[in-house]
Coordinates of N, CA and C in Angstrom, one line a residue:
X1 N -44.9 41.8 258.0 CA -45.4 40.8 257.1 C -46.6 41.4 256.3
X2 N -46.4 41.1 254.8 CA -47.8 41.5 254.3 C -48.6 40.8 253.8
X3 N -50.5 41.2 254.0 CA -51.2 40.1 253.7 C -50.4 39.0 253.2
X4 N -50.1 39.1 252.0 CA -50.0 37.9 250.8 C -48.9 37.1 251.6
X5 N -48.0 37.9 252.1 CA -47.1 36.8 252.5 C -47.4 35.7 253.9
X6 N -48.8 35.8 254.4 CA -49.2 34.8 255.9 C -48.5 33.9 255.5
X7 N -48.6 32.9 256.3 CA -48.4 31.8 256.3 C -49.9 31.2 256.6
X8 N -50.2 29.8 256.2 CA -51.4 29.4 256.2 C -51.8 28.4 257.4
X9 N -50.9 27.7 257.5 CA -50.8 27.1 258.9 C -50.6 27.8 260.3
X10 N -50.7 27.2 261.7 CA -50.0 27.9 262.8 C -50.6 26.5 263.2
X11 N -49.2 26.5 263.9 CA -48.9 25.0 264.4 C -49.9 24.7 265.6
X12 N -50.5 25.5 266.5 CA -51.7 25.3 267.3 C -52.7 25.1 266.9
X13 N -53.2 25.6 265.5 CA -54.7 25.3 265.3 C -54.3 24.0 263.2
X14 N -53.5 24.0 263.4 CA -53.5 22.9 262.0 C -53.2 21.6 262.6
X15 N -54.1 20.4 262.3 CA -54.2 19.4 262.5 C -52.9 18.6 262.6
X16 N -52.0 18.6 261.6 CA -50.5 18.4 261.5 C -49.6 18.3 262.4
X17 N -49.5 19.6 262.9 CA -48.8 19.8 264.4 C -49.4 19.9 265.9
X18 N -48.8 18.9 266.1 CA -49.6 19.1 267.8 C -48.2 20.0 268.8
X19 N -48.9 20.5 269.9 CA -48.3 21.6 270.8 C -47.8 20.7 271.7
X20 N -47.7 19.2 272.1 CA -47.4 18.7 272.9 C -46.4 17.7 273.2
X21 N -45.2 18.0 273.8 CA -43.5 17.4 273.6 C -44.2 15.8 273.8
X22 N -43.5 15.2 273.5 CA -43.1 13.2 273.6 C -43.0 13.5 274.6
X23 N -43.4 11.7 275.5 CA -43.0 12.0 276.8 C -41.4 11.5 276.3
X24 N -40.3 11.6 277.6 CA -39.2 11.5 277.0 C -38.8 9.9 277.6
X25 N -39.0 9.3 278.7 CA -39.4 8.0 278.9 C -39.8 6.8 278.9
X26 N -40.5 7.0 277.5 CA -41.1 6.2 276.7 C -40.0 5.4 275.8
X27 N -40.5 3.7 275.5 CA -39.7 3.7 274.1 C -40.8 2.5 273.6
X28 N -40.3 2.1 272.6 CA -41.2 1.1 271.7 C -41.9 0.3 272.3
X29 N -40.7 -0.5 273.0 CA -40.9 -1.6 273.7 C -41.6 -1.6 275.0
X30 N -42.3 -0.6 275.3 CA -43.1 -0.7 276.6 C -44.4 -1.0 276.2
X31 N -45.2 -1.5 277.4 CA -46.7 -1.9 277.3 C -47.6 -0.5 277.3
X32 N -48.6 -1.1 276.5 CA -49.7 0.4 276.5 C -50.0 0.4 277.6
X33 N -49.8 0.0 278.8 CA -50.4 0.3 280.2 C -49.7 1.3 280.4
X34 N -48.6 1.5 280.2 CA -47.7 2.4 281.3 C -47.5 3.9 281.0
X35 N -47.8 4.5 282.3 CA -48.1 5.7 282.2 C -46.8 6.4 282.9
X36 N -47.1 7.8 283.4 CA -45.6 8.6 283.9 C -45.0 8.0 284.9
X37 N -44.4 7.7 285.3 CA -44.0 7.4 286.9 C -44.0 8.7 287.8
X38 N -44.4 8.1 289.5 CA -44.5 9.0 290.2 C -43.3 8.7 291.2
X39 N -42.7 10.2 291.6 CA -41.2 10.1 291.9 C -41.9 11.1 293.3
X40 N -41.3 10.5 294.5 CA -41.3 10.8 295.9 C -40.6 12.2 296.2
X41 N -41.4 12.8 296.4 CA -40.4 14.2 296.3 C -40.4 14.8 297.7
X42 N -39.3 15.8 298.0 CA -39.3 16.1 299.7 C -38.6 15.8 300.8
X43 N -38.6 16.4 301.9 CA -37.9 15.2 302.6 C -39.0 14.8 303.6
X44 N -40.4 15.1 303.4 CA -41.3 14.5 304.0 C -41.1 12.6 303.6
X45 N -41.3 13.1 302.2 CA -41.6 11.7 301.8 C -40.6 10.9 302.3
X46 N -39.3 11.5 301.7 CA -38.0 10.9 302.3 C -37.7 10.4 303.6
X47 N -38.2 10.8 304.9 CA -38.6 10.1 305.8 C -40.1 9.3 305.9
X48 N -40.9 9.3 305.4 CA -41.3 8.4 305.5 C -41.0 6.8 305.1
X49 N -40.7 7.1 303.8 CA -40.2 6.0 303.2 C -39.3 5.4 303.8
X50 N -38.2 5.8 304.1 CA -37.4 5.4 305.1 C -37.3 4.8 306.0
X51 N -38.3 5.2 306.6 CA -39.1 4.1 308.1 C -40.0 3.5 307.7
X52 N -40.7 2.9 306.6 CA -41.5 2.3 306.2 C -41.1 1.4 305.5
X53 N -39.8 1.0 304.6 CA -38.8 0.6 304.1 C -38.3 -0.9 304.9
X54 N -37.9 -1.9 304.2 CA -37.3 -2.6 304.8 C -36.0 -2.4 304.3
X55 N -35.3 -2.0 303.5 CA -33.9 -1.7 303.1 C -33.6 -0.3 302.6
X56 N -32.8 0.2 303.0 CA -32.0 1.6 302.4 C -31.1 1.5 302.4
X57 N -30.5 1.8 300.7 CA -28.9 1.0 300.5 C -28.6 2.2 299.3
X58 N -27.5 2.3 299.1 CA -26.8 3.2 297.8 C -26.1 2.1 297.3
X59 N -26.2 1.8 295.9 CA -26.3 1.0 295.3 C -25.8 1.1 293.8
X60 N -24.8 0.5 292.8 CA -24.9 0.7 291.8 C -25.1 -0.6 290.8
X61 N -26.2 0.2 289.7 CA -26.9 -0.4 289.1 C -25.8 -1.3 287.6
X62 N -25.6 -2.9 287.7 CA -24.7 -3.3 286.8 C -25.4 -3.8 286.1
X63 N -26.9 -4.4 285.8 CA -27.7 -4.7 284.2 C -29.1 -5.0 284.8
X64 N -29.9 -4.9 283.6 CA -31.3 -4.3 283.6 C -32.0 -5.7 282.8
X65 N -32.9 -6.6 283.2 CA -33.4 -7.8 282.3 C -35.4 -7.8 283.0
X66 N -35.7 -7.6 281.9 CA -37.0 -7.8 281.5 C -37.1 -9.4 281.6
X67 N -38.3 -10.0 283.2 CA -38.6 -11.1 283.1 C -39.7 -11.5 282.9
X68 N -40.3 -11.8 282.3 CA -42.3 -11.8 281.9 C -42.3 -9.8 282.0
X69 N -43.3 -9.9 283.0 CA -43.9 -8.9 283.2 C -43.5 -8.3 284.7
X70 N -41.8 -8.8 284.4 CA -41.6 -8.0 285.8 C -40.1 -7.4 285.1
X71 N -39.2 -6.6 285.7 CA -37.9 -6.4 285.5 C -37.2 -6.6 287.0
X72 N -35.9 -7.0 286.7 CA -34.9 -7.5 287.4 C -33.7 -6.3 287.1
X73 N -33.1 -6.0 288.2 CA -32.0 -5.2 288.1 C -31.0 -5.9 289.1
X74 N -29.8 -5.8 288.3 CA -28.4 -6.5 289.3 C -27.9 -5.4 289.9
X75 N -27.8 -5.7 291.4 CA -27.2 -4.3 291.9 C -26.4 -4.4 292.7
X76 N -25.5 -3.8 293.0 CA -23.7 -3.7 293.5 C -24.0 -3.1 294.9
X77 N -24.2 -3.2 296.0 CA -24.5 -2.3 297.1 C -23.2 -2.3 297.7
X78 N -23.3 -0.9 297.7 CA -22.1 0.2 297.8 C -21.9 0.3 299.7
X79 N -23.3 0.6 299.9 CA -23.4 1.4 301.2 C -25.1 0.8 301.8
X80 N -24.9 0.7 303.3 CA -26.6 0.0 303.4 C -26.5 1.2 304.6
X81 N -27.7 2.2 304.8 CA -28.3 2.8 306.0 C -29.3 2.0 306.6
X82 N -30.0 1.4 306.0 CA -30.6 0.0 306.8 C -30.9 -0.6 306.6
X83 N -31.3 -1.9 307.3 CA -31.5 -3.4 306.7 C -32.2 -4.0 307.4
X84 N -33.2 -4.6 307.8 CA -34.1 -5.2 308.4 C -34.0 -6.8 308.4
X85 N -33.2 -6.7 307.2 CA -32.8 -8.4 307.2 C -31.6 -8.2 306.1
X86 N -30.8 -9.3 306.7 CA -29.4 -9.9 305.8 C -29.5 -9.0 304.3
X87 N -28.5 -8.6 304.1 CA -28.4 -8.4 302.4 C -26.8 -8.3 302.1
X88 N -26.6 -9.3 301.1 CA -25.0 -9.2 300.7 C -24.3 -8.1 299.9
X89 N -23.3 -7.9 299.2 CA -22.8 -7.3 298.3 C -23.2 -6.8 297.4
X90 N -24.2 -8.0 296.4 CA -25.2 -8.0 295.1 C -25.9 -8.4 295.3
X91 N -27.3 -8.0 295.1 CA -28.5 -8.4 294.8 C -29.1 -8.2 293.7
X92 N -30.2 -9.1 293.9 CA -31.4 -8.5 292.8 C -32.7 -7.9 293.1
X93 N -33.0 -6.6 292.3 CA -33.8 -5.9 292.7 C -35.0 -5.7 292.0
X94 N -36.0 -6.4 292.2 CA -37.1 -6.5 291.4 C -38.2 -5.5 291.5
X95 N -38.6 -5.6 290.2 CA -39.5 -3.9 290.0 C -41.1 -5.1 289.6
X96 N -42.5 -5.1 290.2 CA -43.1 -5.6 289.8 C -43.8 -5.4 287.9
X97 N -43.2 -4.6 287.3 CA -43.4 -4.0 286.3 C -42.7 -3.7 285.2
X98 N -43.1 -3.9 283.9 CA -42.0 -3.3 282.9 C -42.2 -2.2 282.2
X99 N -42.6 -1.3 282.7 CA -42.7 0.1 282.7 C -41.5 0.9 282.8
X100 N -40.5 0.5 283.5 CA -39.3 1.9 283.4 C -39.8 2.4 284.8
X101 N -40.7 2.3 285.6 CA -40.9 2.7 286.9 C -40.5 2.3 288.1
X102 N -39.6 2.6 288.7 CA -39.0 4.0 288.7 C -38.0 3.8 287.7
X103 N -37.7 5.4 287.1 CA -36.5 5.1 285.3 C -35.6 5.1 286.4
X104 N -34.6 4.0 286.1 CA -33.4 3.8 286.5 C -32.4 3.1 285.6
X105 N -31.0 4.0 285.5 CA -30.0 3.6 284.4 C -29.2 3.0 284.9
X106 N -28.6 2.1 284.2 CA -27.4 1.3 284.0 C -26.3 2.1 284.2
X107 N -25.1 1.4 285.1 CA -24.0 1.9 285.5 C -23.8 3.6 286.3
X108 N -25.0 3.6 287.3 CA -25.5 4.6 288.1 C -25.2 4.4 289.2
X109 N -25.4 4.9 290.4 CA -25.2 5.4 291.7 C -26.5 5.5 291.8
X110 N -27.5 4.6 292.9 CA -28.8 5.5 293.1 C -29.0 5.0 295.3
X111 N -29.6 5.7 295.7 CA -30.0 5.6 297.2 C -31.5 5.0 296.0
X112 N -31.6 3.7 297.1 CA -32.4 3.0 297.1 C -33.3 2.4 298.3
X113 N -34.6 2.8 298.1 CA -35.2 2.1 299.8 C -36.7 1.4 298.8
X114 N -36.2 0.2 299.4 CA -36.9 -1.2 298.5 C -37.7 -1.9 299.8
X115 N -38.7 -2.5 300.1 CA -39.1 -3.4 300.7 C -38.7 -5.0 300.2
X116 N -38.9 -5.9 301.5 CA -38.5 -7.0 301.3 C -40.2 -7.8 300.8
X117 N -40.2 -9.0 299.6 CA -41.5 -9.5 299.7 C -41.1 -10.8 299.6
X118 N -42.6 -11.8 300.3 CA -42.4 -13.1 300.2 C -43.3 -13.6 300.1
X119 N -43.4 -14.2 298.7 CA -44.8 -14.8 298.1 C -46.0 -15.9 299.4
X120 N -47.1 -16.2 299.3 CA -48.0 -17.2 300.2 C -47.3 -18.3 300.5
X121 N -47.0 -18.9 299.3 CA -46.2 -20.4 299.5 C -44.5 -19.9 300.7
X122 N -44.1 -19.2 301.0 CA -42.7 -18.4 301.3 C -41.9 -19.7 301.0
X123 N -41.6 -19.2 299.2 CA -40.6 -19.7 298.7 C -40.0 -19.1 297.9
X124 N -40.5 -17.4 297.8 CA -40.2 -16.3 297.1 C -39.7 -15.3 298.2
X125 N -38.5 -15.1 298.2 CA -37.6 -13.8 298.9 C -37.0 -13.4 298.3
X126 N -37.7 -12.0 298.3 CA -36.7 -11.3 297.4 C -36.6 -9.3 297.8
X127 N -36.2 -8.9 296.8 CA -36.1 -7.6 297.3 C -36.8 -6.3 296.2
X128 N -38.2 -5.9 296.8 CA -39.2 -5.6 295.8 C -38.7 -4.2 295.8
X129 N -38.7 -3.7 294.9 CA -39.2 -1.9 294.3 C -40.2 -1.8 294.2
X130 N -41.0 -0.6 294.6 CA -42.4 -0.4 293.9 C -42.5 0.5 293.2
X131 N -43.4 1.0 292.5 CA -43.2 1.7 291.1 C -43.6 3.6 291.9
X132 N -43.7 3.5 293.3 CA -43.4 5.1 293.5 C -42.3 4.8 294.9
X133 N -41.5 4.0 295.0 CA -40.6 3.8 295.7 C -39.2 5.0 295.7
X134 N -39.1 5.2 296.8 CA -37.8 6.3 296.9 C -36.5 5.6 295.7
X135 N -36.5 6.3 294.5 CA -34.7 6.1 294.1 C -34.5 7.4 293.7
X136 N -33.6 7.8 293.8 CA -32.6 9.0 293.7 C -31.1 8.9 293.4
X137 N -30.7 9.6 292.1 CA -29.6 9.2 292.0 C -28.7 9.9 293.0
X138 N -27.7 9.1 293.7 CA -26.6 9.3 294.4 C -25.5 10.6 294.9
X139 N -25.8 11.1 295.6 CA -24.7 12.4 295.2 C -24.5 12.9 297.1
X140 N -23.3 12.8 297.1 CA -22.6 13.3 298.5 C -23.6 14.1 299.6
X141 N -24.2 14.7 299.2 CA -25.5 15.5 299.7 C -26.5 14.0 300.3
X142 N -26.6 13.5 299.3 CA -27.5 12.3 299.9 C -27.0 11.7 301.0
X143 N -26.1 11.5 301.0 CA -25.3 10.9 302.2 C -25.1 10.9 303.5
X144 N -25.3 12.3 303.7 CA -25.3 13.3 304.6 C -26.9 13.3 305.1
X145 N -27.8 13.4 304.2 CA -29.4 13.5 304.3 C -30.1 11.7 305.0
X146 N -29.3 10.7 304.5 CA -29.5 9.4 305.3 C -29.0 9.2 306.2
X147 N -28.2 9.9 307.4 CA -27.4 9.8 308.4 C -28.2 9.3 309.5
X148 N -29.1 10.6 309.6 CA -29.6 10.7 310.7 C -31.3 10.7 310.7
X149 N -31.8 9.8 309.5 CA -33.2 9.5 309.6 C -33.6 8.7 310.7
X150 N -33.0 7.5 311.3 CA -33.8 7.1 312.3 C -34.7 7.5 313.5
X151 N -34.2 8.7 313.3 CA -35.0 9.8 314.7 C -36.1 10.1 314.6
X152 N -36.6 10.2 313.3 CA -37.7 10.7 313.5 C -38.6 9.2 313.1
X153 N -37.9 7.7 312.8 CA -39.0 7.2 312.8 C -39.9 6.6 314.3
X154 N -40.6 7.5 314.9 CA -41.0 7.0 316.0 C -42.3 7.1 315.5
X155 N -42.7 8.9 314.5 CA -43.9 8.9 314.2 C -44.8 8.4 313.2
X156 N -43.9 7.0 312.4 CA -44.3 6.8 311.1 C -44.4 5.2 312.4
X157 N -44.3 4.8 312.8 CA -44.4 3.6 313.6 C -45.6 3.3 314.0

């Protein structure tokens, strides 16, 4: 390249271009509160969570509704590895947030381990997500990996 032909810009130092991808995550309609989600990684975590859990179920996800300031997810359960209390066919799985945390898609397969919550008055039962709660989408390998968690929960007890 010679002198005359530089270019004048370089996308690192010209105001114009920033070096830094979208998050991908993101869409219009979220609150400026919400930040990355944190996703449980390991099979440390994975047993913990697990024995800490009031439900672990594989589950598929049939629709997604934003209620105030919470979302609701309808969910098909497939498979339960545990249950601490009753749970049918379908439920609803409530995320206290409408952030996308944890991002979970419609018409998916996910291993799910949710606690159970029940408001002061206990006239609220339901079945909570928390926004760093174990979900992972679904895949034969998982299956095999929830078998045989109960053994080690003696030290999370």
């Amino acid at each position: 390249m010679y002198p005359t032909q530089r270019s004048q810009a370089r996308p690192h130092q010209d105001a114009r271009f920033q070096n830094v991808l979208p998050r991908q995550d993101t869409s219009p309609d979220l609150p400026s509160y919400c930040r990355r989600c944190k996703k449980s990684k390991g099979k440390s975590q994975r047993i913990q969570q697990y024995c800490q859990k009031d439900f672990v179920f594989r589950g598929r996800i049939l629709g997604k509704r934003v209620v105030g300031s919470e979302t609701r997810y309808d969910v098909q359960v497939k498979e339960t590895y545990k249950n601490l209390y009753p749970i049918v066919h379908r439920e609803y799985v409530w995320v206290p947030n409408a952030c996308d945390c944890p991002y979970i898609l419609v018409k998916r397969e996910y291993i799910i381990m949710a606690r159970r919550h029940v408001n002061f008055e206990q006239t609220l039962n339901r079945i909570l997500l928390e926004h760093n709660s174990f979900v992972r989408l679904w895949q034969p390998r998982e299956d095999l990996m929830m078998r045989d968690l109960d053994k080690y929960c003696q030290r999370y007890s």
